[in-house]
Amino acid sequence: MNVESALITNDAVVFGLLMGVLGLIFYTSASAHPIFKAIYRVVPVVLLCYFLPALFNTTGLISGKDSQLYFVASRYLLPTSLVLLTLSIDLKSIARLGPKALIMFLTGTFGIVIGGPVSLFLVAQFFPEVLGGIGADETWRGLATIAGSWIGGSANQTAMLELFGASPSLFSQMIAVDVIVANLWMAFLLYWAGNPGFFDKILKADTSAITALKKKVEIQQKNNVKIPGLSDTMSILGLGFFITSCSHFFGTYLGDFIGVNYPELKPYSLDSQFFWLVILATTGGLILSFTRWRKLENVGASRMGSVLLYILVATIGMQMDLAAVLDNPVYFLVGIIWMGFHILFMLIVAFIIKAPFFYVAIGSQANVGGAASAPIVASAFHPALAPVGVLLAVLGYGVGTYGAYICGILLQLAFGG
């Protein structure tokens, strides 16, 4: 039951509680204890990072509505996370994966961008109530956050949440759709990762490139890993927050300039300072990936970006009301059909270009699961291939903001707005 007055109202205490919960989740997820291993085989880490803070909010222990933690995390940690996650993109290495890997990744992205509005339109023909909602509760706003998650990840999802303004109640339901549908598909991929030959035979794929790729990745792992020092960590954080500050400065100017001089662009959120903050931070990270600063990835740039990201995830969770999760089961139907479009596009293209099932799996998870699950699926094929999943997933962070934004606009059109 959600109550008006929270037991803990001091943000310093709330922040410590959230950090303690995150620390406990990751500590137990890495434990070799049979009980914890059994739990995390079923329950994804990211789900707990959302669920436990949401449980605290729902029971009245804390109040996301009255806290400033989400605002701080979304304005400072989110853009910095995007910088550090996109900083590690190595376009040359991605190109060396071969055109089929990139084609499958981009096909997955296209399937999500197109599948969302088409699914909303189809479901609305039989369940017109899916087009209900007023203002922040309009369905398309919530679905746009799923697009952010399924193309990029939690950072991109938060960007779409802030950009399109879905209500916390609606977002709670969308998180359930996102996690449940995405993890059902991931479970399918993990199962067949143990027997990829079945699909490779159907797809008539040449898997010789996968063998060569395994050897290449193993060599890269040995040559690039470094133990970070204090100067490395400070360089990572300094660069990330500096780019964030520049993004704030220019984003504020651009948003105000467009709002005053081009009001006709307001329906596309181009007058939003937050929109430009996210775009500029993502673009800044992409530009830095072509410079020597990308070597910071060797000392943990993306890992630090993930730390900031999970703090953000916890602050999102503390705004959710779990009692609202199953208010509209029809959303799950939209999500399932949406995922079906994504899968259908990938299998058709894989058959046409004779792509190995490995590329189908990581191309999909680099979109849908992001850096959290793409390496898990990749390593299920072979442990040395885990970085390949990360590589494509990081590319997903780069295109996620742009792709999800386009999908959000299409969802708005399908909704009738």
Short mmCIF file of C-alpha atoms in Angstrom, two decimals:
data_model
loop_
_atom_site.label_atom_id
_atom_site.label_comp_id
_atom_site.label_asym_id
_atom_site.label_seq_id
_atom_site.Cartn_x
_atom_site.Cartn_y
_atom_site.Cartn_z
CA MET A 1 0.00 0.00 0.00
CA ASN A 2 1.39 3.39 -0.99
CA VAL A 3 1.16 5.96 1.79
CA GLU A 4 1.42 9.73 1.69
CA SER A 5 4.03 10.25 4.41
CA ALA A 6 7.22 8.22 4.07
CA LEU A 7 9.08 6.85 7.09
CA ILE A 8 12.43 8.09 5.72
CA THR A 9 12.41 11.57 4.18
CA ASN A 10 16.08 12.58 4.44
CA ASP A 11 17.65 12.15 0.99
CA ALA A 12 21.08 11.49 2.49
CA VAL A 13 19.63 8.51 4.36
CA VAL A 14 17.63 7.38 1.33
CA PHE A 15 20.73 7.51 -0.87
CA GLY A 16 22.69 5.44 1.60
CA LEU A 17 19.86 2.92 1.73
CA LEU A 18 19.77 2.63 -2.07
CA MET A 19 23.55 2.21 -2.28
CA GLY A 20 23.42 -0.44 0.42
CA VAL A 21 20.74 -2.31 -1.53
CA LEU A 22 22.75 -2.09 -4.76
CA GLY A 23 25.86 -3.31 -2.99
CA LEU A 24 23.97 -6.24 -1.48
CA ILE A 25 22.44 -7.20 -4.83
CA PHE A 26 25.76 -7.25 -6.65
CA TYR A 27 27.58 -8.95 -3.78
CA THR A 28 25.06 -11.78 -3.66
CA SER A 29 24.86 -12.03 -7.46
CA ALA A 30 28.60 -12.80 -7.51
CA SER A 31 28.36 -15.28 -4.65
CA ALA A 32 29.00 -18.98 -5.21
CA HIS A 33 26.40 -19.92 -2.59
CA PRO A 34 23.85 -22.35 -4.11
CA ILE A 35 20.86 -20.35 -2.88
CA PHE A 36 22.05 -17.11 -4.49
CA LYS A 37 23.06 -18.89 -7.68
CA ALA A 38 19.58 -20.37 -7.89
CA ILE A 39 17.93 -16.99 -7.30
CA TYR A 40 19.93 -15.15 -9.94
CA ARG A 41 19.36 -17.85 -12.50
CA VAL A 42 15.71 -16.82 -12.35
CA VAL A 43 15.72 -13.17 -11.26
CA PRO A 44 17.81 -10.67 -13.29
CA VAL A 45 20.02 -8.30 -11.31
CA VAL A 46 18.55 -5.24 -12.99
CA LEU A 47 15.03 -6.31 -12.01
CA LEU A 48 16.00 -6.37 -8.34
CA CYS A 49 17.63 -2.96 -8.71
CA TYR A 50 14.25 -1.65 -9.85
CA PHE A 51 12.06 -3.82 -7.65
CA LEU A 52 13.52 -3.32 -4.18
CA PRO A 53 13.48 0.52 -4.28
CA ALA A 54 9.98 0.28 -5.78
CA LEU A 55 8.97 -1.96 -2.87
CA PHE A 56 10.32 0.62 -0.43
CA ASN A 57 8.26 3.32 -2.15
CA THR A 58 5.11 1.23 -2.37
CA THR A 59 5.21 0.34 1.34
CA GLY A 60 5.90 3.93 2.40
CA LEU A 61 9.45 3.41 3.68
CA ILE A 62 10.66 6.12 1.29
CA SER A 63 8.94 8.50 -1.12
CA GLY A 64 10.19 8.88 -4.66
CA LYS A 65 7.75 11.71 -5.22
CA ASP A 66 9.26 13.84 -2.47
CA SER A 67 12.91 12.99 -3.15
CA GLN A 68 15.35 14.95 -5.30
CA LEU A 69 17.59 11.95 -5.96
CA TYR A 70 16.06 11.07 -9.31
CA PHE A 71 16.46 14.64 -10.55
CA VAL A 72 20.14 14.66 -9.61
CA ALA A 73 20.72 11.21 -11.12
CA SER A 74 18.91 11.99 -14.38
CA ARG A 75 20.63 15.36 -14.90
CA TYR A 76 24.16 14.48 -13.82
CA LEU A 77 24.67 10.71 -13.64
CA LEU A 78 22.67 9.79 -16.76
CA PRO A 79 24.55 11.99 -19.26
CA THR A 80 27.89 11.09 -17.67
CA SER A 81 26.97 7.42 -17.93
CA LEU A 82 26.15 7.88 -21.62
CA VAL A 83 29.52 9.55 -22.22
CA LEU A 84 31.46 6.74 -20.52
CA LEU A 85 29.47 3.95 -22.17
CA THR A 86 29.79 5.37 -25.69
CA LEU A 87 33.43 6.34 -25.12
CA SER A 88 34.43 2.70 -25.51
CA ILE A 89 32.92 2.23 -28.96
CA ASP A 90 35.60 0.91 -31.30
CA LEU A 91 34.07 1.25 -34.75
CA LYS A 92 37.08 -0.42 -36.36
CA SER A 93 36.68 -3.52 -34.20
CA ILE A 94 32.96 -3.58 -34.88
CA ALA A 95 33.66 -3.37 -38.60
CA ARG A 96 36.06 -6.32 -38.30
CA LEU A 97 33.21 -8.42 -36.96
CA GLY A 98 32.03 -8.45 -40.53
CA PRO A 99 29.01 -6.90 -42.20
CA LYS A 100 26.68 -9.67 -41.08
CA ALA A 101 27.04 -8.84 -37.39
CA LEU A 102 26.33 -5.17 -38.01
CA ILE A 103 23.46 -5.97 -40.39
CA MET A 104 21.84 -8.16 -37.74
CA PHE A 105 22.29 -5.50 -35.08
CA LEU A 106 20.78 -2.77 -37.25
CA THR A 107 17.98 -5.11 -38.33
CA GLY A 108 17.13 -5.63 -34.68
CA THR A 109 17.07 -1.88 -34.16
CA PHE A 110 14.83 -1.38 -37.20
CA GLY A 111 12.45 -4.11 -35.99
CA ILE A 112 12.02 -2.34 -32.67
CA VAL A 113 11.58 1.13 -34.16
CA ILE A 114 8.92 -0.09 -36.60
CA GLY A 115 7.46 -2.86 -34.44
CA GLY A 116 6.39 -0.54 -31.63
CA PRO A 117 3.97 1.72 -33.52
CA VAL A 118 2.70 -1.18 -35.66
CA SER A 119 1.98 -3.28 -32.55
CA LEU A 120 0.19 -0.39 -30.87
CA PHE A 121 -1.94 0.12 -33.99
CA LEU A 122 -2.80 -3.59 -34.30
CA VAL A 123 -3.73 -4.08 -30.65
CA ALA A 124 -5.84 -0.91 -30.74
CA GLN A 125 -8.05 -2.49 -33.42
CA PHE A 126 -9.19 -5.12 -30.90
CA PHE A 127 -8.60 -3.31 -27.61
CA PRO A 128 -9.23 0.39 -28.24
CA GLU A 129 -8.72 1.12 -24.55
CA VAL A 130 -4.99 0.86 -25.19
CA LEU A 131 -5.31 4.31 -26.77
CA GLY A 132 -6.61 5.71 -23.50
CA GLY A 133 -4.90 7.96 -21.03
CA ILE A 134 -4.56 11.71 -20.74
CA GLY A 135 -1.38 13.74 -20.64
CA ALA A 136 1.43 11.86 -18.90
CA ASP A 137 -0.69 8.68 -18.85
CA GLU A 138 -0.97 8.39 -22.65
CA THR A 139 0.15 4.90 -23.60
CA TRP A 140 2.61 5.96 -26.28
CA ARG A 141 4.71 7.84 -23.72
CA GLY A 142 5.24 4.69 -21.71
CA LEU A 143 5.92 2.56 -24.78
CA ALA A 144 8.61 5.04 -25.82
CA THR A 145 10.53 4.14 -22.66
CA ILE A 146 10.48 0.48 -23.71
CA ALA A 147 11.93 1.55 -27.07
CA GLY A 148 14.79 3.23 -25.18
CA SER A 149 15.44 0.07 -23.20
CA TRP A 150 15.16 -2.32 -26.15
CA ILE A 151 17.42 -0.31 -28.44
CA GLY A 152 19.97 0.98 -25.96
CA GLY A 153 19.48 0.24 -22.29
CA SER A 154 18.42 1.73 -18.98
CA ALA A 155 20.20 5.02 -19.64
CA ASN A 156 18.37 5.48 -22.95
CA GLN A 157 15.14 4.33 -21.31
CA THR A 158 15.49 7.02 -18.67
CA ALA A 159 16.21 9.56 -21.36
CA MET A 160 12.93 8.66 -23.09
CA LEU A 161 11.08 8.71 -19.76
CA GLU A 162 12.25 12.23 -19.10
CA LEU A 163 11.89 13.36 -22.69
CA PHE A 164 8.34 12.12 -23.35
CA GLY A 165 7.11 12.51 -19.77
CA ALA A 166 5.40 9.21 -18.91
CA SER A 167 3.84 9.18 -15.45
CA PRO A 168 5.45 7.04 -12.69
CA SER A 169 2.35 4.82 -12.62
CA LEU A 170 2.46 4.20 -16.37
CA PHE A 171 6.21 3.69 -16.27
CA SER A 172 5.81 1.04 -13.56
CA GLN A 173 3.63 -1.00 -15.90
CA MET A 174 6.03 -0.52 -18.79
CA ILE A 175 8.96 -1.71 -16.69
CA ALA A 176 7.06 -4.95 -16.07
CA VAL A 177 6.40 -5.36 -19.81
CA ASP A 178 10.01 -4.54 -20.63
CA VAL A 179 11.59 -6.96 -18.15
CA ILE A 180 9.22 -9.90 -18.55
CA VAL A 181 9.01 -9.91 -22.36
CA ALA A 182 12.73 -9.23 -22.82
CA ASN A 183 13.76 -11.96 -20.40
CA LEU A 184 11.49 -14.55 -21.98
CA TRP A 185 13.28 -13.93 -25.27
CA MET A 186 16.67 -13.98 -23.54
CA ALA A 187 15.83 -17.33 -21.93
CA PHE A 188 15.06 -18.72 -25.39
CA LEU A 189 18.40 -17.49 -26.73
CA LEU A 190 20.34 -18.93 -23.79
CA TYR A 191 18.67 -22.30 -24.29
CA TRP A 192 19.57 -22.50 -27.97
CA ALA A 193 23.06 -21.10 -27.44
CA GLY A 194 23.99 -24.62 -26.37
CA ASN A 195 22.90 -25.97 -29.74
CA PRO A 196 23.37 -23.20 -32.33
CA GLY A 197 23.92 -25.77 -35.07
CA PHE A 198 20.17 -26.35 -35.28
CA PHE A 199 19.48 -22.79 -36.41
CA ASP A 200 22.74 -22.47 -38.34
CA LYS A 201 21.61 -25.40 -40.48
CA ILE A 202 18.21 -23.80 -41.11
CA LEU A 203 19.86 -20.44 -41.89
CA LYS A 204 22.50 -22.19 -44.07
CA ALA A 205 25.13 -20.11 -42.27
CA ASP A 206 28.90 -20.21 -42.64
CA THR A 207 30.31 -20.23 -39.09
CA SER A 208 34.02 -20.20 -39.96
CA ALA A 209 34.22 -16.50 -39.11
CA ILE A 210 33.05 -17.26 -35.55
CA THR A 211 36.04 -19.52 -34.92
CA ALA A 212 38.45 -16.84 -36.15
CA LEU A 213 36.62 -14.27 -34.05
CA LYS A 214 37.08 -16.31 -30.87
CA LYS A 215 40.86 -16.34 -31.32
CA LYS A 216 40.97 -12.62 -32.09
CA VAL A 217 38.95 -11.71 -28.98
CA GLU A 218 41.13 -13.85 -26.73
CA ILE A 219 44.23 -12.01 -27.94
CA GLN A 220 42.59 -8.61 -27.44
CA GLN A 221 41.62 -9.52 -23.89
CA LYS A 222 45.19 -10.41 -22.95
CA ASN A 223 46.75 -7.30 -24.49
CA ASN A 224 44.39 -4.55 -23.33
CA VAL A 225 43.49 -5.28 -19.70
CA LYS A 226 45.06 -2.92 -17.12
CA ILE A 227 44.63 -2.45 -13.39
CA PRO A 228 43.26 1.10 -12.91
CA GLY A 229 45.01 3.50 -10.56
CA LEU A 230 43.60 6.56 -8.80
CA SER A 231 44.70 8.82 -11.66
CA ASP A 232 42.84 6.58 -14.14
CA THR A 233 39.60 6.68 -12.14
CA MET A 234 39.82 10.45 -11.65
CA SER A 235 40.48 10.90 -15.38
CA ILE A 236 37.41 8.84 -16.23
CA LEU A 237 35.13 10.76 -13.88
CA GLY A 238 36.67 14.12 -14.76
CA LEU A 239 36.18 13.60 -18.48
CA GLY A 240 32.66 12.24 -18.08
CA PHE A 241 31.39 15.05 -15.88
CA PHE A 242 33.17 17.70 -17.97
CA ILE A 243 31.38 16.56 -21.12
CA THR A 244 28.17 16.53 -19.09
CA SER A 245 28.74 20.13 -18.02
CA CYS A 246 29.35 21.16 -21.65
CA SER A 247 26.17 19.33 -22.65
CA HIS A 248 24.23 21.22 -19.99
CA PHE A 249 25.64 24.55 -21.17
CA PHE A 250 24.95 24.09 -24.88
CA GLY A 251 21.77 22.07 -24.31
CA THR A 252 20.21 24.91 -22.32
CA TYR A 253 21.08 27.38 -25.08
CA LEU A 254 19.78 25.18 -27.90
CA GLY A 255 16.54 24.31 -26.11
CA ASP A 256 15.77 27.94 -25.34
CA PHE A 257 16.77 29.12 -28.82
CA ILE A 258 14.52 26.61 -30.60
CA GLY A 259 11.66 27.21 -28.15
CA VAL A 260 11.69 30.95 -28.86
CA ASN A 261 12.48 30.96 -32.58
CA TYR A 262 11.01 27.68 -33.82
CA PRO A 263 7.91 26.90 -31.72
CA GLU A 264 6.61 24.60 -34.47
CA LEU A 265 9.31 22.10 -33.43
CA LYS A 266 7.93 21.81 -29.90
CA PRO A 267 5.81 18.68 -30.67
CA TYR A 268 9.07 16.89 -31.48
CA SER A 269 10.62 17.89 -28.12
CA LEU A 270 13.36 19.84 -29.89
CA ASP A 271 12.81 22.72 -27.47
CA SER A 272 13.60 20.42 -24.54
CA GLN A 273 16.84 21.22 -22.74
CA PHE A 274 16.95 17.63 -21.53
CA PHE A 275 16.68 16.33 -25.09
CA TRP A 276 19.77 18.28 -26.09
CA LEU A 277 21.56 17.27 -22.88
CA VAL A 278 21.16 13.60 -23.78
CA ILE A 279 21.95 14.08 -27.47
CA LEU A 280 25.06 16.16 -26.80
CA ALA A 281 26.36 13.78 -24.12
CA THR A 282 25.90 10.78 -26.43
CA THR A 283 27.50 12.63 -29.33
CA GLY A 284 30.37 13.77 -27.12
CA GLY A 285 31.10 10.18 -26.16
CA LEU A 286 30.99 9.10 -29.80
CA ILE A 287 33.44 11.84 -30.81
CA LEU A 288 35.82 10.90 -27.99
CA SER A 289 35.76 7.29 -29.18
CA PHE A 290 37.88 8.46 -32.14
CA THR A 291 40.53 10.00 -29.88
CA ARG A 292 43.16 8.70 -27.48
CA TRP A 293 40.66 9.18 -24.66
CA ARG A 294 38.95 5.96 -25.71
CA LYS A 295 41.91 4.14 -24.10
CA LEU A 296 40.25 4.93 -20.77
CA GLU A 297 38.07 1.91 -21.51
CA ASN A 298 41.12 -0.24 -20.74
CA VAL A 299 41.01 1.02 -17.16
CA GLY A 300 37.27 0.76 -16.64
CA ALA A 301 35.42 3.67 -18.28
CA SER A 302 32.35 1.59 -19.14
CA ARG A 303 32.43 -0.08 -15.72
CA MET A 304 32.30 3.34 -14.07
CA GLY A 305 29.50 4.30 -16.44
CA SER A 306 27.60 1.20 -15.34
CA VAL A 307 28.02 2.17 -11.67
CA LEU A 308 26.40 5.54 -12.37
CA LEU A 309 23.75 3.79 -14.43
CA TYR A 310 22.69 1.43 -11.64
CA ILE A 311 22.43 4.31 -9.19
CA LEU A 312 20.11 5.91 -11.72
CA VAL A 313 18.13 2.66 -12.02
CA ALA A 314 17.60 2.59 -8.25
CA THR A 315 16.31 6.17 -8.22
CA ILE A 316 13.89 5.28 -11.02
CA GLY A 317 12.69 2.29 -9.03
CA MET A 318 11.96 4.39 -5.96
CA GLN A 319 9.35 6.30 -7.98
CA MET A 320 7.40 3.23 -9.03
CA ASP A 321 4.19 2.01 -7.43
CA LEU A 322 4.14 -1.78 -7.69
CA ALA A 323 0.39 -1.87 -7.14
CA ALA A 324 -0.06 -0.32 -10.59
CA VAL A 325 1.95 -2.96 -12.47
CA LEU A 326 -0.98 -5.17 -13.53
CA ASP A 327 -3.58 -2.48 -14.02
CA ASN A 328 -3.48 -2.91 -17.82
CA PRO A 329 -2.50 -6.44 -18.95
CA VAL A 330 -3.16 -5.39 -22.56
CA TYR A 331 0.24 -3.67 -22.45
CA PHE A 332 1.82 -7.12 -22.28
CA LEU A 333 0.07 -8.02 -25.52
CA VAL A 334 1.57 -4.96 -27.19
CA GLY A 335 4.99 -5.93 -25.84
CA ILE A 336 4.76 -9.55 -27.03
CA ILE A 337 3.66 -8.57 -30.55
CA TRP A 338 6.35 -5.89 -30.59
CA MET A 339 9.03 -8.42 -29.70
CA GLY A 340 7.57 -10.75 -32.32
CA PHE A 341 8.21 -8.13 -35.02
CA HIS A 342 11.79 -7.73 -33.81
CA ILE A 343 12.40 -11.49 -33.95
CA LEU A 344 10.66 -11.92 -37.31
CA PHE A 345 12.74 -9.19 -38.96
CA MET A 346 15.95 -10.70 -37.60
CA LEU A 347 15.21 -14.26 -38.72
CA ILE A 348 14.15 -13.18 -42.20
CA VAL A 349 17.29 -11.09 -42.73
CA ALA A 350 19.49 -13.80 -41.19
CA PHE A 351 18.08 -16.31 -43.67
CA ILE A 352 18.65 -13.95 -46.60
CA ILE A 353 22.30 -13.15 -45.73
CA LYS A 354 23.00 -16.61 -44.18
CA ALA A 355 24.10 -15.11 -40.87
CA PRO A 356 25.13 -17.50 -38.04
CA PHE A 357 22.69 -17.80 -35.16
CA PHE A 358 25.38 -16.29 -32.93
CA TYR A 359 24.99 -12.99 -34.81
CA VAL A 360 21.22 -13.21 -34.48
CA ALA A 361 21.51 -13.73 -30.73
CA ILE A 362 24.02 -11.00 -29.93
CA GLY A 363 22.50 -8.62 -32.48
CA SER A 364 19.18 -8.97 -30.71
CA GLN A 365 20.51 -8.80 -27.17
CA ALA A 366 22.77 -5.85 -27.97
CA ASN A 367 19.49 -4.05 -28.65
CA VAL A 368 17.02 -5.60 -26.23
CA GLY A 369 19.27 -6.52 -23.33
CA GLY A 370 22.10 -4.04 -23.63
CA ALA A 371 25.48 -4.42 -21.96
CA ALA A 372 23.91 -6.27 -19.03
CA SER A 373 22.76 -9.34 -20.96
CA ALA A 374 24.44 -9.25 -24.39
CA PRO A 375 27.76 -10.55 -22.96
CA ILE A 376 25.86 -13.23 -21.05
CA VAL A 377 24.29 -14.52 -24.25
CA ALA A 378 27.59 -14.19 -26.14
CA SER A 379 29.50 -16.12 -23.47
CA ALA A 380 26.89 -18.87 -23.63
CA PHE A 381 28.25 -19.57 -27.11
CA HIS A 382 31.86 -19.28 -25.91
CA PRO A 383 33.36 -17.41 -22.90
CA ALA A 384 35.87 -15.60 -25.11
CA LEU A 385 33.01 -14.04 -27.08
CA ALA A 386 31.54 -12.07 -24.15
CA PRO A 387 33.35 -8.85 -25.17
CA VAL A 388 31.73 -9.12 -28.61
CA GLY A 389 28.35 -8.81 -26.92
CA VAL A 390 29.61 -5.79 -24.99
CA LEU A 391 31.00 -4.24 -28.17
CA LEU A 392 27.67 -4.37 -29.99
CA ALA A 393 25.73 -3.43 -26.86
CA VAL A 394 27.84 -0.31 -26.44
CA LEU A 395 26.99 0.55 -30.04
CA GLY A 396 23.38 0.19 -28.90
CA TYR A 397 23.95 2.92 -26.31
CA GLY A 398 25.16 5.13 -29.13
CA VAL A 399 22.19 4.63 -31.45
CA GLY A 400 19.63 4.01 -28.69
CA THR A 401 18.90 7.67 -28.01
CA TYR A 402 18.33 8.42 -31.68
CA GLY A 403 16.41 5.23 -32.53
CA ALA A 404 14.18 5.42 -29.45
CA TYR A 405 13.39 9.05 -30.15
CA ILE A 406 12.28 8.19 -33.71
CA CYS A 407 10.22 5.28 -32.36
CA GLY A 408 8.64 7.59 -29.78
CA ILE A 409 7.54 10.01 -32.48
CA LEU A 410 6.09 7.12 -34.55
CA LEU A 411 4.30 5.80 -31.44
CA GLN A 412 2.80 9.24 -30.92
CA LEU A 413 1.55 9.24 -34.52
CA ALA A 414 0.10 5.72 -34.14
CA PHE A 415 -1.59 6.86 -30.94
CA GLY A 416 -3.19 9.69 -32.89
CA GLY A 417 -1.29 12.53 -31.29
#
